Coordinates of C-alpha atoms in Angstrom, one line a residue:
M1 CA 168.8 -58.4 -76.8
P2 CA 169.4 -59.8 -73.3
H3 CA 167.9 -63.2 -72.5
E4 CA 164.7 -62.9 -70.5
V5 CA 165.0 -64.3 -67.0
S6 CA 162.3 -66.8 -66.0
P7 CA 161.7 -67.1 -62.3
E8 CA 160.4 -70.7 -62.7
S9 CA 163.8 -71.7 -64.1
Y10 CA 165.5 -70.9 -60.8
K11 CA 162.7 -72.0 -58.4
D12 CA 164.3 -75.4 -57.5
L13 CA 167.7 -73.7 -56.9
V14 CA 166.1 -71.1 -54.6
L15 CA 164.2 -73.8 -52.7
F16 CA 167.4 -75.7 -52.1
L17 CA 169.4 -72.7 -51.0
A18 CA 166.5 -71.7 -48.6
T19 CA 166.6 -75.3 -47.3
A20 CA 170.3 -75.2 -46.8
G21 CA 170.2 -71.8 -45.1
I22 CA 167.3 -72.7 -42.7
V23 CA 167.4 -76.5 -42.1
A24 CA 171.1 -76.9 -41.1
P25 CA 171.2 -74.0 -38.5
L26 CA 167.8 -75.0 -37.1
F27 CA 168.8 -78.7 -36.7
Q28 CA 172.2 -77.8 -35.2
R29 CA 170.4 -75.6 -32.7
L30 CA 168.1 -78.5 -31.8
K31 CA 171.1 -80.8 -31.7
I32 CA 169.7 -83.0 -34.4
N33 CA 171.8 -84.4 -37.2
P34 CA 171.4 -82.0 -40.2
I35 CA 171.4 -85.0 -42.6
L36 CA 168.0 -86.0 -41.2
G37 CA 166.9 -82.4 -41.8
F38 CA 167.9 -82.4 -45.4
L39 CA 166.3 -85.9 -46.0
L40 CA 163.0 -84.7 -44.4
A41 CA 163.1 -81.5 -46.4
G42 CA 163.5 -83.5 -49.6
V43 CA 160.5 -85.6 -48.7
I44 CA 158.3 -82.5 -48.0
L45 CA 159.4 -80.5 -51.0
G46 CA 159.3 -83.4 -53.5
P47 CA 156.5 -84.5 -55.8
F48 CA 155.5 -87.3 -53.4
G49 CA 155.2 -84.8 -50.5
L50 CA 153.6 -81.4 -50.9
G51 CA 153.6 -81.9 -54.7
R52 CA 150.7 -84.4 -54.3
F53 CA 148.4 -81.7 -53.1
I54 CA 149.0 -79.1 -55.8
H55 CA 145.7 -79.9 -57.4
V56 CA 144.0 -79.0 -54.1
A57 CA 146.2 -75.9 -53.3
P58 CA 147.8 -74.6 -56.5
W59 CA 150.0 -72.2 -54.5
L60 CA 152.0 -75.2 -53.3
D61 CA 153.6 -75.3 -56.7
Y62 CA 155.8 -72.4 -55.6
I63 CA 157.4 -74.4 -52.8
T64 CA 157.8 -77.8 -54.4
V65 CA 160.5 -79.2 -56.7
D66 CA 159.5 -79.5 -60.4
N67 CA 162.6 -81.3 -61.8
P68 CA 163.9 -83.9 -59.4
D69 CA 165.9 -85.6 -62.1
E70 CA 167.9 -82.5 -62.8
I71 CA 168.6 -82.1 -59.0
A72 CA 169.6 -85.7 -58.8
Q73 CA 172.2 -85.3 -61.6
L74 CA 173.8 -82.3 -59.8
A75 CA 173.5 -84.0 -56.4
E76 CA 175.7 -86.9 -57.6
F77 CA 178.6 -84.5 -57.4
G78 CA 178.2 -84.5 -53.6
V79 CA 179.4 -88.1 -53.4
V80 CA 182.2 -87.3 -55.9
F81 CA 183.5 -84.4 -53.8
L82 CA 183.1 -86.5 -50.6
L83 CA 185.3 -89.3 -52.0
F84 CA 187.8 -86.8 -53.2
M85 CA 188.1 -85.3 -49.7
I86 CA 188.5 -88.8 -48.2
G87 CA 191.3 -89.5 -50.7
L88 CA 193.0 -86.4 -49.6
E89 CA 193.1 -87.6 -46.0
L90 CA 194.7 -90.9 -47.0
S91 CA 198.0 -91.9 -48.6
W92 CA 199.3 -94.9 -50.6
E93 CA 201.0 -96.2 -47.5
R94 CA 197.8 -96.0 -45.5
L95 CA 195.9 -97.8 -48.3
R96 CA 198.5 -100.5 -48.3
L97 CA 198.0 -101.0 -44.6
M98 CA 194.2 -101.2 -45.1
R99 CA 194.3 -103.7 -47.9
K100 CA 193.4 -106.6 -45.5
L101 CA 190.2 -104.8 -44.5
V102 CA 189.4 -103.5 -48.0
F103 CA 189.8 -106.8 -49.9
G104 CA 189.1 -109.1 -47.0
L105 CA 186.2 -107.7 -45.0
G106 CA 184.9 -105.8 -48.1
A107 CA 184.8 -108.9 -50.2
L108 CA 183.2 -111.0 -47.4
Q109 CA 180.5 -108.3 -47.0
M110 CA 179.7 -108.0 -50.8
I111 CA 179.6 -111.7 -51.5
G112 CA 177.8 -112.8 -48.3
C113 CA 175.2 -110.1 -48.4
S114 CA 174.5 -110.5 -52.2
V115 CA 174.1 -114.2 -51.8
V116 CA 171.8 -114.2 -48.7
L117 CA 169.7 -111.2 -49.9
G118 CA 169.4 -112.8 -53.3
L119 CA 168.2 -116.1 -51.9
L120 CA 165.7 -114.2 -49.8
A121 CA 164.4 -112.4 -52.8
M122 CA 164.0 -115.7 -54.6
A123 CA 162.1 -117.1 -51.6
L124 CA 159.7 -114.2 -52.0
G125 CA 159.0 -115.2 -55.6
Q126 CA 161.5 -113.3 -57.7
P127 CA 163.3 -115.1 -60.6
P128 CA 167.0 -115.8 -60.1
V129 CA 168.3 -112.9 -62.3
A130 CA 166.0 -110.3 -60.6
A131 CA 166.9 -111.7 -57.2
L132 CA 170.6 -111.4 -57.9
A133 CA 170.1 -107.7 -59.0
I134 CA 168.1 -106.9 -55.9
G135 CA 170.6 -108.6 -53.6
A136 CA 173.5 -106.7 -55.2
A137 CA 171.7 -103.4 -55.0
L138 CA 170.8 -103.8 -51.3
T139 CA 174.3 -105.0 -50.4
L140 CA 175.7 -101.5 -51.1
S141 CA 175.8 -99.1 -48.2
S142 CA 175.8 -95.3 -48.0
T143 CA 179.2 -93.7 -48.2
A144 CA 177.6 -90.2 -48.5
I145 CA 175.8 -90.6 -45.1
A146 CA 178.0 -93.0 -43.2
V147 CA 181.3 -91.1 -43.6
P148 CA 180.1 -87.6 -42.6
V149 CA 178.3 -89.2 -39.6
L150 CA 181.4 -91.0 -38.5
A151 CA 183.5 -87.8 -38.9
E152 CA 180.9 -85.8 -36.9
R153 CA 181.2 -88.3 -34.1
Q154 CA 185.0 -88.5 -34.4
R155 CA 184.9 -92.2 -35.2
L156 CA 186.6 -92.3 -38.6
H157 CA 190.0 -93.1 -37.0
S158 CA 188.6 -95.8 -34.7
E159 CA 188.9 -99.5 -35.5
G160 CA 185.2 -99.8 -36.4
G161 CA 185.4 -96.6 -38.4
R162 CA 188.3 -97.8 -40.5
A163 CA 186.6 -101.1 -41.1
T164 CA 183.4 -99.3 -42.2
F165 CA 185.4 -97.1 -44.6
S166 CA 187.3 -100.1 -46.0
V167 CA 184.0 -101.9 -46.8
L168 CA 182.6 -98.8 -48.5
L169 CA 185.7 -98.4 -50.6
F170 CA 185.4 -102.0 -51.8
Q171 CA 181.8 -101.4 -52.6
D172 CA 182.7 -98.5 -54.8
L173 CA 185.2 -100.7 -56.6
A174 CA 182.6 -103.4 -57.1
V175 CA 179.9 -101.1 -58.6
A176 CA 181.3 -101.4 -62.2
P177 CA 181.5 -105.2 -62.2
V178 CA 178.0 -105.4 -60.8
L179 CA 176.6 -103.1 -63.6
I180 CA 178.5 -105.1 -66.3
T181 CA 177.1 -108.3 -64.9
L182 CA 173.5 -107.0 -64.9
T183 CA 173.9 -105.8 -68.5
I184 CA 174.9 -109.3 -69.5
L185 CA 172.1 -110.9 -67.6
G186 CA 169.7 -108.4 -69.2
R187 CA 170.4 -109.9 -72.6
G188 CA 168.7 -113.1 -71.6
D189 CA 171.4 -115.7 -72.4
G190 CA 173.2 -115.2 -69.0
A191 CA 176.5 -116.4 -70.6
F192 CA 179.8 -114.6 -70.4
A193 CA 181.7 -114.2 -73.6
L194 CA 185.2 -112.7 -74.4
K195 CA 183.5 -109.5 -75.4
D196 CA 181.9 -109.3 -72.0
L197 CA 185.3 -109.6 -70.3
A198 CA 186.7 -107.1 -72.7
T199 CA 184.3 -104.5 -71.2
L200 CA 186.5 -104.6 -68.1
I201 CA 189.5 -103.5 -70.0
P202 CA 188.5 -99.9 -70.4
A203 CA 187.9 -99.7 -66.7
A204 CA 191.4 -101.1 -65.9
L205 CA 193.0 -98.8 -68.5
G206 CA 191.2 -95.8 -67.2
L207 CA 192.2 -96.5 -63.6
G208 CA 195.8 -97.0 -64.7
A209 CA 195.8 -93.8 -66.7
L210 CA 194.4 -91.8 -63.8
V211 CA 197.2 -93.0 -61.5
L212 CA 200.0 -92.6 -64.1
V213 CA 198.9 -89.2 -65.5
G214 CA 198.1 -88.0 -62.0
R215 CA 201.5 -88.8 -60.7
L216 CA 203.1 -87.0 -63.6
V217 CA 200.8 -84.0 -64.0
L218 CA 199.1 -83.0 -60.8
R219 CA 202.0 -81.6 -58.8
P220 CA 203.5 -79.5 -61.7
M221 CA 200.0 -78.2 -62.6
L222 CA 199.2 -77.0 -59.0
K223 CA 202.8 -75.6 -58.7
S224 CA 202.3 -73.5 -61.8
V225 CA 198.9 -72.3 -60.6
A226 CA 200.2 -71.5 -57.1
K227 CA 203.0 -69.4 -58.5
A228 CA 200.4 -67.2 -60.1
K229 CA 199.1 -66.3 -56.5
S230 CA 195.5 -66.2 -57.7
E231 CA 192.8 -67.7 -55.4
E232 CA 190.4 -68.0 -58.3
M233 CA 192.8 -69.8 -60.5
F234 CA 193.8 -72.3 -57.8
M235 CA 190.1 -73.0 -57.0
A236 CA 189.5 -73.6 -60.7
A237 CA 192.4 -76.0 -60.9
C238 CA 191.1 -77.9 -57.9
L239 CA 187.6 -78.3 -59.5
L240 CA 189.3 -79.3 -62.8
V241 CA 191.2 -82.1 -61.1
I242 CA 188.0 -83.5 -59.4
I243 CA 185.6 -83.2 -62.3
G244 CA 188.2 -84.3 -64.8
A245 CA 189.2 -87.4 -62.8
G246 CA 185.6 -88.2 -62.3
M247 CA 184.8 -87.9 -66.0
V248 CA 187.8 -90.1 -67.0
S249 CA 186.6 -92.7 -64.5
A250 CA 183.0 -92.5 -65.8
L251 CA 184.1 -92.9 -69.4
S252 CA 186.1 -96.0 -68.4
G253 CA 182.9 -97.6 -67.0
L254 CA 183.7 -96.8 -63.3
S255 CA 182.0 -94.4 -61.0
M256 CA 182.9 -90.7 -61.0
A257 CA 183.3 -91.0 -57.2
L258 CA 186.0 -93.6 -57.6
G259 CA 188.0 -91.4 -60.0
A260 CA 187.8 -88.5 -57.7
F261 CA 189.0 -90.7 -54.8
V262 CA 192.1 -91.8 -56.8
A263 CA 192.8 -88.1 -57.6
G264 CA 192.5 -87.3 -53.9
V265 CA 194.9 -90.0 -52.9
L266 CA 197.4 -88.8 -55.5
L267 CA 197.2 -85.2 -54.1
A268 CA 197.5 -86.4 -50.5
E269 CA 201.2 -86.8 -50.8
T270 CA 201.8 -83.3 -52.2
E271 CA 202.4 -80.0 -50.4
Y272 CA 199.1 -78.6 -51.8
R273 CA 197.0 -81.1 -49.9
H274 CA 195.6 -78.9 -47.1
E275 CA 195.1 -75.9 -49.3
V276 CA 193.0 -78.0 -51.7
E277 CA 191.0 -79.3 -48.8
V278 CA 190.2 -75.8 -47.6
K279 CA 189.2 -74.7 -51.1
I280 CA 186.9 -77.7 -51.8
E281 CA 185.3 -78.1 -48.4
P282 CA 182.5 -75.6 -49.1
F283 CA 181.6 -77.2 -52.4
K284 CA 181.5 -80.6 -50.7
G285 CA 179.2 -79.5 -47.9
L286 CA 176.8 -77.7 -50.3
L287 CA 176.6 -80.6 -52.8
L288 CA 176.3 -83.2 -50.1
S289 CA 173.4 -81.3 -48.7
L290 CA 171.8 -81.3 -52.1
F291 CA 172.4 -85.0 -52.4
F292 CA 170.5 -85.6 -49.1
V293 CA 167.6 -83.5 -50.3
S294 CA 167.5 -85.4 -53.6
L295 CA 167.3 -88.7 -51.7
G296 CA 164.3 -87.4 -49.8
I297 CA 162.7 -86.2 -53.0
R298 CA 162.9 -89.7 -54.4
L299 CA 161.1 -91.3 -51.5
D300 CA 157.6 -92.2 -52.7
L301 CA 155.6 -92.5 -49.5
S302 CA 152.5 -93.6 -51.3
L303 CA 154.2 -97.0 -52.0
L304 CA 154.8 -97.3 -48.2
F305 CA 151.1 -96.7 -47.4
A306 CA 150.0 -99.0 -50.3
N307 CA 152.1 -101.9 -49.1
P308 CA 153.5 -101.2 -45.7
V309 CA 154.1 -104.9 -44.7
L310 CA 156.3 -105.6 -47.7
I311 CA 158.3 -102.4 -47.6
L312 CA 158.8 -102.3 -43.8
G313 CA 159.5 -106.1 -43.9
V314 CA 162.2 -105.6 -46.6
A315 CA 163.7 -102.7 -44.6
L316 CA 163.9 -104.7 -41.4
G317 CA 165.2 -107.8 -43.1
L318 CA 167.9 -105.7 -44.8
L319 CA 169.1 -104.2 -41.5
V320 CA 169.2 -107.6 -39.8
V321 CA 170.8 -109.6 -42.7
K322 CA 173.5 -107.0 -43.4
G323 CA 174.2 -106.4 -39.8
V324 CA 174.7 -110.0 -39.0
I325 CA 176.9 -110.7 -42.0
V326 CA 179.1 -107.7 -41.4
F327 CA 179.4 -108.6 -37.7
A328 CA 180.4 -112.2 -38.6
G329 CA 182.9 -110.9 -41.2
G330 CA 184.4 -108.5 -38.7
M331 CA 184.8 -111.3 -36.2
A332 CA 186.4 -113.5 -38.9
M333 CA 188.9 -110.7 -39.6
R334 CA 189.6 -110.5 -35.8
L335 CA 188.3 -107.0 -35.4
G336 CA 186.8 -107.7 -32.0
V337 CA 183.2 -107.7 -30.8
K338 CA 182.8 -104.0 -30.3
A339 CA 184.5 -102.8 -33.5
S340 CA 182.6 -105.4 -35.5
A341 CA 179.3 -104.3 -33.9
E342 CA 180.0 -100.7 -34.7
A343 CA 180.8 -101.5 -38.4
A344 CA 177.7 -103.8 -38.6
L345 CA 175.3 -101.1 -37.4
I346 CA 176.6 -98.4 -39.8
L347 CA 176.8 -100.7 -42.8
A348 CA 173.4 -102.4 -42.2
A349 CA 171.4 -99.7 -44.1
G350 CA 171.1 -99.3 -47.8
G351 CA 173.1 -96.9 -50.0
E352 CA 172.9 -94.4 -52.8
F353 CA 174.4 -96.8 -55.3
A354 CA 171.3 -99.0 -54.9
F355 CA 169.5 -96.4 -57.1
V356 CA 172.2 -96.7 -59.8
V357 CA 172.1 -100.5 -59.8
L358 CA 168.3 -100.9 -59.7
D359 CA 167.8 -98.1 -62.3
N360 CA 170.0 -100.0 -64.6
A361 CA 168.3 -103.3 -63.7
M362 CA 164.8 -101.9 -64.3
G363 CA 166.0 -100.3 -67.6
A364 CA 167.3 -103.7 -68.8
Q365 CA 164.0 -105.2 -67.7
V366 CA 165.8 -107.5 -65.3
V367 CA 163.8 -106.3 -62.3
P368 CA 160.1 -105.4 -62.7
R369 CA 159.6 -101.6 -62.2
D370 CA 157.0 -101.9 -59.4
I371 CA 159.2 -104.3 -57.4
G372 CA 162.3 -102.1 -58.0
Q373 CA 160.5 -99.0 -56.8
A374 CA 159.3 -100.8 -53.7
V375 CA 162.8 -102.0 -52.9
L376 CA 164.2 -98.5 -53.4
V377 CA 161.7 -97.1 -50.9
S378 CA 162.8 -99.8 -48.4
A379 CA 166.5 -99.0 -48.9
T380 CA 165.8 -95.2 -48.5
L381 CA 163.9 -95.7 -45.3
T382 CA 166.9 -97.6 -43.8
M383 CA 169.2 -94.7 -44.8
F384 CA 167.2 -92.4 -42.6
L385 CA 168.3 -94.6 -39.7
I386 CA 172.1 -94.3 -40.3
P387 CA 172.7 -91.4 -37.8
A388 CA 170.8 -93.3 -35.0
L389 CA 172.6 -96.6 -35.8
S390 CA 175.9 -94.7 -35.9
A391 CA 175.2 -93.3 -32.4
I392 CA 174.5 -96.8 -31.1
G393 CA 177.6 -98.1 -32.7
A394 CA 179.8 -95.3 -31.3
R395 CA 178.7 -96.3 -27.8
F396 CA 179.9 -99.8 -28.5
G397 CA 183.2 -98.5 -30.0
R398 CA 184.0 -96.0 -27.3
K399 CA 183.8 -98.7 -24.6
S400 CA 186.7 -100.4 -26.2
S401 CA 190.1 -98.8 -25.8
T402 CA 191.6 -101.1 -28.5
Q403 CA 193.1 -99.1 -31.4
T404 CA 194.8 -100.7 -34.4
S405 CA 198.5 -100.6 -34.5
E406 CA 198.5 -98.6 -37.7
A407 CA 198.4 -95.3 -35.9
P408 CA 197.5 -93.8 -32.6
K409 CA 194.2 -92.1 -32.1
P410 CA 194.5 -88.4 -32.9
A411 CA 192.8 -85.5 -31.2
A412 CA 191.4 -84.4 -34.5
D413 CA 189.4 -87.0 -36.4
R414 CA 191.4 -87.6 -39.6
L415 CA 192.3 -90.7 -41.4
D416 CA 195.9 -89.5 -41.8
P417 CA 196.5 -87.1 -39.0
E418 CA 199.5 -84.8 -38.5
P419 CA 201.9 -85.7 -35.7
E420 CA 200.9 -84.7 -32.2
G421 CA 203.0 -82.4 -30.0
Q422 CA 204.5 -80.6 -33.0
V423 CA 205.4 -76.9 -33.5
L424 CA 203.7 -75.1 -36.3
V425 CA 206.0 -72.8 -38.1
V426 CA 204.0 -70.2 -40.2
G427 CA 206.3 -68.8 -42.9
Y428 CA 209.3 -70.7 -44.2
G429 CA 211.5 -67.9 -45.4
R430 CA 215.0 -67.3 -43.9
V431 CA 213.6 -66.8 -40.4
G432 CA 211.2 -69.7 -40.5
K433 CA 213.9 -72.0 -41.9
L434 CA 216.3 -71.1 -39.1
V435 CA 213.6 -71.8 -36.5
A436 CA 213.0 -75.2 -38.1
E437 CA 216.7 -76.0 -38.0
M438 CA 216.9 -75.2 -34.3
L439 CA 213.9 -77.4 -33.7
N440 CA 215.6 -80.2 -35.5
R441 CA 218.7 -79.8 -33.3
H442 CA 216.5 -80.5 -30.3
A443 CA 214.7 -83.4 -32.0
L444 CA 211.3 -81.6 -31.9
P445 CA 208.7 -82.3 -34.6
W446 CA 207.4 -79.4 -36.7
T447 CA 205.2 -78.6 -39.7
A448 CA 205.6 -75.5 -41.8
V449 CA 203.0 -73.5 -43.8
E450 CA 204.2 -71.2 -46.6
R451 CA 202.4 -69.2 -49.3
D452 CA 205.4 -69.0 -51.6
A453 CA 205.3 -72.0 -53.9
R454 CA 209.0 -71.8 -54.6
L455 CA 209.9 -72.0 -50.9
V456 CA 207.5 -74.9 -50.4
E457 CA 209.1 -76.8 -53.3
Q458 CA 212.6 -76.2 -51.9
G459 CA 211.5 -77.3 -48.4
R460 CA 209.9 -80.5 -49.8
R461 CA 213.1 -81.2 -51.8
D462 CA 215.0 -81.1 -48.5
G463 CA 212.6 -83.6 -47.0
S464 CA 210.8 -81.0 -44.8
R465 CA 207.2 -81.3 -43.7
I466 CA 205.8 -78.2 -45.3
Y467 CA 202.5 -77.3 -47.0
Y468 CA 201.4 -74.7 -49.4
G469 CA 198.6 -72.4 -48.3
D470 CA 197.3 -69.2 -46.6
A471 CA 197.9 -69.7 -42.9
S472 CA 195.6 -66.7 -42.0
R473 CA 192.7 -69.1 -42.4
L474 CA 192.0 -71.1 -39.4
E475 CA 190.7 -74.1 -41.4
L476 CA 194.1 -74.6 -43.0
L477 CA 195.9 -74.5 -39.6
E478 CA 193.5 -77.0 -38.2
R479 CA 194.2 -79.4 -41.0
C480 CA 197.9 -78.9 -40.4
G481 CA 197.5 -80.1 -36.8
L482 CA 196.8 -77.0 -34.7
A483 CA 194.6 -79.0 -32.3
T484 CA 197.5 -81.0 -31.0
A485 CA 200.4 -78.5 -31.6
R486 CA 202.7 -77.5 -28.7
A487 CA 203.3 -74.0 -30.0
V488 CA 203.0 -71.8 -33.1
V489 CA 205.8 -69.7 -34.4
V490 CA 204.8 -66.8 -36.8
T491 CA 207.7 -65.7 -38.9
M492 CA 205.8 -63.9 -41.7
D493 CA 207.2 -60.5 -42.8
A494 CA 203.7 -59.1 -43.8
P495 CA 202.3 -57.4 -40.7
E496 CA 198.7 -57.8 -41.5
A497 CA 199.1 -61.5 -42.3
A498 CA 201.0 -62.1 -39.0
E499 CA 198.3 -60.3 -37.1
A500 CA 195.6 -62.5 -38.7
V501 CA 197.4 -65.7 -37.8
V502 CA 197.9 -64.7 -34.2
A503 CA 194.3 -63.7 -33.8
A504 CA 193.0 -66.9 -35.4
V505 CA 195.3 -69.2 -33.4
R506 CA 194.5 -67.4 -30.1
G507 CA 190.8 -67.7 -30.7
A508 CA 191.1 -71.4 -31.4
R509 CA 193.7 -72.3 -28.7
P510 CA 193.6 -69.9 -25.7
E511 CA 196.3 -71.8 -23.8
L512 CA 198.7 -72.3 -26.7
A513 CA 202.2 -70.6 -26.8
I514 CA 202.4 -68.2 -29.7
V515 CA 205.8 -66.7 -30.6
A516 CA 205.6 -64.0 -33.4
R517 CA 208.0 -61.9 -35.4
A518 CA 207.3 -58.1 -35.5
R519 CA 208.8 -55.4 -37.6
D520 CA 209.1 -52.7 -34.9
A521 CA 207.8 -51.8 -31.4
R522 CA 204.4 -50.6 -32.7
H523 CA 203.8 -53.9 -34.5
A524 CA 205.0 -55.9 -31.5
A525 CA 202.5 -54.1 -29.2
R526 CA 199.7 -54.9 -31.7
L527 CA 200.6 -58.6 -31.7
Y528 CA 200.6 -58.7 -27.9
E529 CA 197.1 -57.2 -27.9
L530 CA 196.0 -59.9 -30.3
G531 CA 197.3 -62.6 -27.9
A532 CA 200.9 -63.4 -28.8
T533 CA 202.8 -64.9 -25.8
D534 CA 206.2 -63.6 -27.0
V535 CA 207.1 -61.2 -29.7
V536 CA 210.5 -60.5 -31.3
P537 CA 210.6 -57.0 -32.8
E538 CA 213.3 -56.9 -35.6
T539 CA 214.4 -53.3 -35.0
I540 CA 214.8 -53.8 -31.2
E541 CA 216.5 -57.1 -31.4
A542 CA 218.9 -55.8 -34.0
S543 CA 219.8 -52.9 -31.8
L544 CA 220.4 -55.2 -28.8
Q545 CA 222.6 -57.5 -30.8
M546 CA 224.6 -54.5 -32.1
S547 CA 224.9 -53.2 -28.5
E548 CA 226.2 -56.6 -27.3
A549 CA 228.8 -56.7 -30.1
V550 CA 230.2 -53.2 -29.4
L551 CA 230.3 -53.7 -25.7
V552 CA 232.2 -56.9 -26.0
D553 CA 234.6 -55.4 -28.6
I554 CA 235.6 -52.5 -26.4
G555 CA 236.4 -54.9 -23.5
V556 CA 233.3 -55.1 -21.3
P557 CA 233.2 -58.5 -19.6
M558 CA 230.9 -61.0 -21.5
G559 CA 228.9 -61.9 -18.4
L560 CA 228.0 -58.3 -17.7
V561 CA 227.1 -57.6 -21.3
I562 CA 224.7 -60.6 -21.5
A563 CA 223.1 -59.7 -18.2
S564 CA 222.5 -56.2 -19.3
I565 CA 221.1 -57.2 -22.7
H566 CA 218.7 -59.6 -21.1
E567 CA 217.6 -57.0 -18.6
R568 CA 217.0 -54.4 -21.4
R569 CA 215.1 -57.0 -23.4
D570 CA 212.8 -57.7 -20.4
E571 CA 212.2 -53.9 -20.0
Y572 CA 211.1 -53.6 -23.6
R573 CA 208.8 -56.6 -23.3
K574 CA 207.1 -55.1 -20.2
I575 CA 206.6 -51.8 -22.0
L576 CA 205.2 -53.4 -25.2
N577 CA 203.2 -56.3 -23.5
R578 CA 201.0 -54.2 -21.3
P579 CA 199.2 -56.0 -18.4
D580 CA 195.8 -55.3 -20.0
A581 CA 196.9 -56.8 -23.4
L582 CA 195.7 -60.3 -24.2
G583 CA 199.3 -61.4 -24.6
G584 CA 200.2 -60.1 -21.2
K585 CA 197.3 -62.1 -19.6
R586 CA 198.4 -65.2 -21.4
R587 CA 202.0 -64.8 -20.3
R588 CA 201.0 -64.3 -16.6
L589 CA 198.9 -67.4 -16.8
R590 CA 201.7 -69.4 -18.3
D591 CA 204.2 -68.1 -15.8
A592 CA 201.8 -69.0 -12.9
S593 CA 201.4 -72.5 -14.2
L594 CA 205.2 -73.0 -14.4
R595 CA 205.7 -72.0 -10.8

């Protein structure tokens, strides 16, 4: 007998999907950050919003969330997927270069803010243990909001953006020690013992196991799945990597987000990096939206109205104290005034891990529940201000032309961008490999994209910059550096796939030179219509080369032969690339610009 479907069981899910489908497009049209929209939607749909009036209007029960705790558990995966995607955009070498900011500025921010905020809590009447817990919780900033906002404003690769991310990464590393410390303090003796230090051993072992097993297993696993040429299996493997790494990290006493970040860094050096990004991006966006909604649901506005002076005072004090300390830390690390100010403004607000820390502190009876809830409301209010603070910080940062020496500022905002001015070679079979060899002879940078896992593995073994993936998707090409490419060469032997690539590239880069391989004259004409600048039909080119060989062999002077071959090739091009074709228009514009 089939299980009876209960509409109430799916009400919260439907409400969230309706919010995602309505809020994001509406706020984008109004040019308002969608994050604010999801936060406000959570406030309205939660039990502290419309849910308070159900006894007056029972019909409101249909448009309010019944189980905020269940949504919060699922929403945590938004941060997990976000940290995984950030890891994919980094590399071990980039992390090594950032170690000064991570362990220097990050440690200064954690220690300085925890001490100052803890002292202020003691001054307001809290006992030392509770004050320490409150200070540690408020010290943490919001990775889930700050990183997307920085990416949206193309500030992740700026000096202030890298400093912000470095501090956030150190905070993620510090969450586990903070929770362990609060557990010890919750016992009442406040003394560390060997067994307390031993609780850090599983965390260290888990992190080491993630790195070791990841280096040995990830690439062979994805290679095996890629050879199956199944989109569903590859997506399942990606989800397994993220959730599996997160679970290992959580079982070790660390956060799931940190485990996912390590998995992302390990995959960043593989040829599957960009294909994984394309597969995971929709999940990350949807789950992050749910995370923002869940934050809004937790905001109890009744506490704000009951004690506005305390809550608003804590929120204002938090912004000032953290902003000043981060700014001072940035200056101490010689970041410069403008980069330090940008980082200070973004990191001044509270973060999502404050909920984790304070929930544990309240559960261990370290912090009174009424005080903890009031502090959480203050921290949540400051998180609403992050987009505005980021906008102010971006103005400071853009006035400074100083960039760190680690890498030049790319056109596309990525932490680890592809080289600028490269040629994208789509397809790395015999034709694509020969094109790449000729580019090497002229010392021109190039990146290849190939769907055949065996060809990708061979190219990687030879030291080539080649990625696995379906190049007919514009998202993959953009992650491979389409925004700064000088040209795209399409060498794929599948006509439909080649046409999809040409159409996608032309739509994204109207001025870009596109050279494509065609099977015959009819296919060449189609590629010209889609916007290819130059097309090389296999049948026509083979015929011209055979004609050249026979003419030379029977004694016709080489100069005359070459001239006639070029003339005939131009005649074919004029016939195939009609003046009204998109490729013909692009070619005329290009020729006009060269004259």
